[in-house]
PDB file of C-alpha atoms in Angstrom:
ATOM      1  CA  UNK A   1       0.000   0.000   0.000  1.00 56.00           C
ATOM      2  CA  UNK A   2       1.409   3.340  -0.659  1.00 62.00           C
ATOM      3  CA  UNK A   3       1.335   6.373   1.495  1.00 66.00           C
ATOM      4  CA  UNK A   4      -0.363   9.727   0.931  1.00 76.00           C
ATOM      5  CA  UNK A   5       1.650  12.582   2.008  1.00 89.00           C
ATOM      6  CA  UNK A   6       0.144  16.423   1.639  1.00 90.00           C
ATOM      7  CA  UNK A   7       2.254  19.586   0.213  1.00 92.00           C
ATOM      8  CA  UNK A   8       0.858  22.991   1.992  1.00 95.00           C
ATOM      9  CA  UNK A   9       1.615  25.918  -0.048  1.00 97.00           C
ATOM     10  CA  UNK A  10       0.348  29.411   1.128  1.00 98.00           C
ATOM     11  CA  UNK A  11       0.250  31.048  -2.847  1.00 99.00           C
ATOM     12  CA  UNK A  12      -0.766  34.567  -1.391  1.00 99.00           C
ATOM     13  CA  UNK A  13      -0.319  35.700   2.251  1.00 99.00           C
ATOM     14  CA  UNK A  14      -2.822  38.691   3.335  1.00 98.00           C
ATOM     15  CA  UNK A  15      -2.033  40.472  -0.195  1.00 98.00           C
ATOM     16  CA  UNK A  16      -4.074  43.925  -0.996  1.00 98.00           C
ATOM     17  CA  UNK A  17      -2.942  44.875  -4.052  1.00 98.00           C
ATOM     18  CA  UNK A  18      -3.114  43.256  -7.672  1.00 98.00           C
ATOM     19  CA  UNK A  19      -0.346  41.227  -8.970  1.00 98.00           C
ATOM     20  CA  UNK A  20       0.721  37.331  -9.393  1.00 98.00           C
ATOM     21  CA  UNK A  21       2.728  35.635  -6.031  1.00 98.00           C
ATOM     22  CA  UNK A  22       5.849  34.049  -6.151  1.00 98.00           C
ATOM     23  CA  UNK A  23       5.321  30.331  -8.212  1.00 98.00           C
ATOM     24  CA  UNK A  24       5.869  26.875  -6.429  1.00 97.00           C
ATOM     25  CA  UNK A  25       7.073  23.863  -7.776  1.00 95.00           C
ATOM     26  CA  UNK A  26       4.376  21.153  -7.258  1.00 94.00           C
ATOM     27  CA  UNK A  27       5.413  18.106  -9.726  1.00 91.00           C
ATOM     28  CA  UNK A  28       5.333  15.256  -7.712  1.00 87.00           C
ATOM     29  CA  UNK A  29       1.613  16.343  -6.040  1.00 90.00           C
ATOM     30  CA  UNK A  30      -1.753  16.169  -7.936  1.00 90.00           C
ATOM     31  CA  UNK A  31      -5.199  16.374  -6.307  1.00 90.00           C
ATOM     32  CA  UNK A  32      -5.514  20.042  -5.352  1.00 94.00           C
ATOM     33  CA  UNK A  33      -7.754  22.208  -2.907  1.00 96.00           C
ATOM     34  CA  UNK A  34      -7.553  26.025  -2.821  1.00 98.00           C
ATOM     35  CA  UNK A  35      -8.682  27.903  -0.608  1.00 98.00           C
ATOM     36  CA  UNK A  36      -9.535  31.715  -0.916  1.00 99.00           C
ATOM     37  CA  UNK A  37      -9.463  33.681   2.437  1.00 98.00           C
ATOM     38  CA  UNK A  38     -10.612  37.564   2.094  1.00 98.00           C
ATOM     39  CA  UNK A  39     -11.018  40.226   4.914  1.00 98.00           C
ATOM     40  CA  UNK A  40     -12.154  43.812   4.587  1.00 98.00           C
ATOM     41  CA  UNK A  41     -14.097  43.356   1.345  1.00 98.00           C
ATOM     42  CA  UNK A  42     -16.498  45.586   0.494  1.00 97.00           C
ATOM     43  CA  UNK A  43     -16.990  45.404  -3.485  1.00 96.00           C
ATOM     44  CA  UNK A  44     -13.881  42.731  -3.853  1.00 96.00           C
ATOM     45  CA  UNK A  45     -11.683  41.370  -6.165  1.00 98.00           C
ATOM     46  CA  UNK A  46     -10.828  38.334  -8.153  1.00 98.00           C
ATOM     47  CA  UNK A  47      -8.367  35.805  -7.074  1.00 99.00           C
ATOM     48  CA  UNK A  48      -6.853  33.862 -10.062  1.00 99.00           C
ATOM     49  CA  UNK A  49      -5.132  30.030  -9.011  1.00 98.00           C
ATOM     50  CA  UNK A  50      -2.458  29.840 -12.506  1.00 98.00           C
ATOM     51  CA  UNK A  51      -0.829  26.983 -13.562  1.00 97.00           C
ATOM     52  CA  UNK A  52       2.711  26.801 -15.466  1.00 97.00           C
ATOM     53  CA  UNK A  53       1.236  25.075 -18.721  1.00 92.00           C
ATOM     54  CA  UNK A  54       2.967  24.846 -22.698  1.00 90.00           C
ATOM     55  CA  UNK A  55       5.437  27.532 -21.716  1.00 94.00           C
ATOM     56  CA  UNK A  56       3.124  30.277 -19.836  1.00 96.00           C
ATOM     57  CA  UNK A  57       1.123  30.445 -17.008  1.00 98.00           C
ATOM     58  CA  UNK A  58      -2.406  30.176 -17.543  1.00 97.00           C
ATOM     59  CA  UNK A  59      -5.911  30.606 -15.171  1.00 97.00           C
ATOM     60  CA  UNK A  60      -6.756  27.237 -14.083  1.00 96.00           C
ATOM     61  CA  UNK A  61      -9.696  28.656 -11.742  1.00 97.00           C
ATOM     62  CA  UNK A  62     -10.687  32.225 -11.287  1.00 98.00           C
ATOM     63  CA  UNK A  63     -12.657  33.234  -8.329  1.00 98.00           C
ATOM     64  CA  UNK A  64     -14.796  36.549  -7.786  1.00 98.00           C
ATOM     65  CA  UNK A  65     -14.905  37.725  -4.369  1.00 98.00           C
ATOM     66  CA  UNK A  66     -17.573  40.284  -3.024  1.00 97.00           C
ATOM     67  CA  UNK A  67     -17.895  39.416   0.545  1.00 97.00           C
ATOM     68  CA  UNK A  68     -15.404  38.078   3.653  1.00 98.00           C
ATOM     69  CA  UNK A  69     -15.192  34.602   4.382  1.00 98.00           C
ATOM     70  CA  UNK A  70     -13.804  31.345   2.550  1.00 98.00           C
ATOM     71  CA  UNK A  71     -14.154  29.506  -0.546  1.00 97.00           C
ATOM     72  CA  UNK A  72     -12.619  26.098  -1.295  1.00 98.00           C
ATOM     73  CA  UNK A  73     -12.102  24.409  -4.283  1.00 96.00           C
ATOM     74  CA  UNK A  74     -11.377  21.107  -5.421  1.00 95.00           C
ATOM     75  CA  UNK A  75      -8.953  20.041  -8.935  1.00 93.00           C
ATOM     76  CA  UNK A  76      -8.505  16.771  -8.962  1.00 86.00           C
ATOM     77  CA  UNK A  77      -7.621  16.633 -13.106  1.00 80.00           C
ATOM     78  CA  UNK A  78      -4.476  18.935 -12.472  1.00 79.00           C
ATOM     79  CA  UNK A  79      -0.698  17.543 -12.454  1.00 87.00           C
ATOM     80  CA  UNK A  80       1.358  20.843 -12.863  1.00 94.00           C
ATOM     81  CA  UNK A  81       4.772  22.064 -13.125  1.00 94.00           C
ATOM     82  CA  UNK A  82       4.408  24.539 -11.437  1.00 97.00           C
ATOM     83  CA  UNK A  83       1.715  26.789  -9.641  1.00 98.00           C
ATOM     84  CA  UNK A  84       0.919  30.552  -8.447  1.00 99.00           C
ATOM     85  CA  UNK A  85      -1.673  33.035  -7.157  1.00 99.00           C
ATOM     86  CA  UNK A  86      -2.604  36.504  -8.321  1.00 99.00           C
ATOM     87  CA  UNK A  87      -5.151  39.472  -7.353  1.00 99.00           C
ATOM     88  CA  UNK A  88      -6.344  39.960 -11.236  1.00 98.00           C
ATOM     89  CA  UNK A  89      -8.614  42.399 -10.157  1.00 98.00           C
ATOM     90  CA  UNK A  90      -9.225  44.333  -6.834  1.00 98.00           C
ATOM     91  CA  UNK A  91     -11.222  46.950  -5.538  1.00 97.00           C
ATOM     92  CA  UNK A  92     -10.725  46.905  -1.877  1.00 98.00           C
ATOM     93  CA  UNK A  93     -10.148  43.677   0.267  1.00 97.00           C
ATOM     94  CA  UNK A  94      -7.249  41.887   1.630  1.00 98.00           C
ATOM     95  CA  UNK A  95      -6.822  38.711   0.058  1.00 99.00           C
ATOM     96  CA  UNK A  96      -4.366  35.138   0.593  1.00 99.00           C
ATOM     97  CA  UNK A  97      -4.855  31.976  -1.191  1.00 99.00           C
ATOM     98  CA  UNK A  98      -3.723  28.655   0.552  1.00 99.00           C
ATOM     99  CA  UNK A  99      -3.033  25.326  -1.932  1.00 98.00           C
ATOM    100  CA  UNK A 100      -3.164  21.581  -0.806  1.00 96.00           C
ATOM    101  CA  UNK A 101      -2.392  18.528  -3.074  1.00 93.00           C
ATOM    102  CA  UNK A 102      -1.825  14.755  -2.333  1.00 91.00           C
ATOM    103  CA  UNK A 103       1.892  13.488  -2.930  1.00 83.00           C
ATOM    104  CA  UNK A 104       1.776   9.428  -3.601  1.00 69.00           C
ATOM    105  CA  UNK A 105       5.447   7.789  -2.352  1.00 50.00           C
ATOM    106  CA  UNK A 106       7.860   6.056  -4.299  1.00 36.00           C
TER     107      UNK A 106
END
């Protein structure tokens, strides 16, 4: 039987301005969850999770925020290179995006 480890990757940390995070390596892990966490939001934003695919990064899920709180969501299709967050779009809000994905042992 082989064992499940997690990688924990915090993509954006309490960001409130626009721009893409600093990208993660994430190879040998498939099976994501993101999380979205957002304080202070008034009209909101748009948190983008991007993926390191054919040579550029591209939007593998976009998520419009207009309220605080938390939203999770699940990709279990996705084996990337590499990953990243960025505020696309922002208004007011401070916003930090948290990834998750399984690692299977050699």
């Amino acid at each position: 039987m082989a064992l499940k480890s997690l990688q924990k990757i915090t993509l954006l940390s309490a960001v409130s301005a626009t721009g893409a995070g600093s990208s993660f390596s994430v190879e040998r892990s498939k099976g994501w969850t993101f999380t979205v966490a957002s304080s202070s939001v008034t009209s909101g934003g748009t948190v983008d999770v991007e993926a390191y695919i054919g040579g550029g990064w591209r939007v593998i899920h976009s998520e419009a925020v207009t309220a605080d709180g938390n939203v999770t969501v699940r990709d279990d299709h996705g084996h990337y290179e590499k990953i990243r967050g960025n505020v696309s779009a922002r208004t007011d809000g401070t916003y930090s995006l948290f990834a998750t994905g399984t690692t299977d042992s050699l």
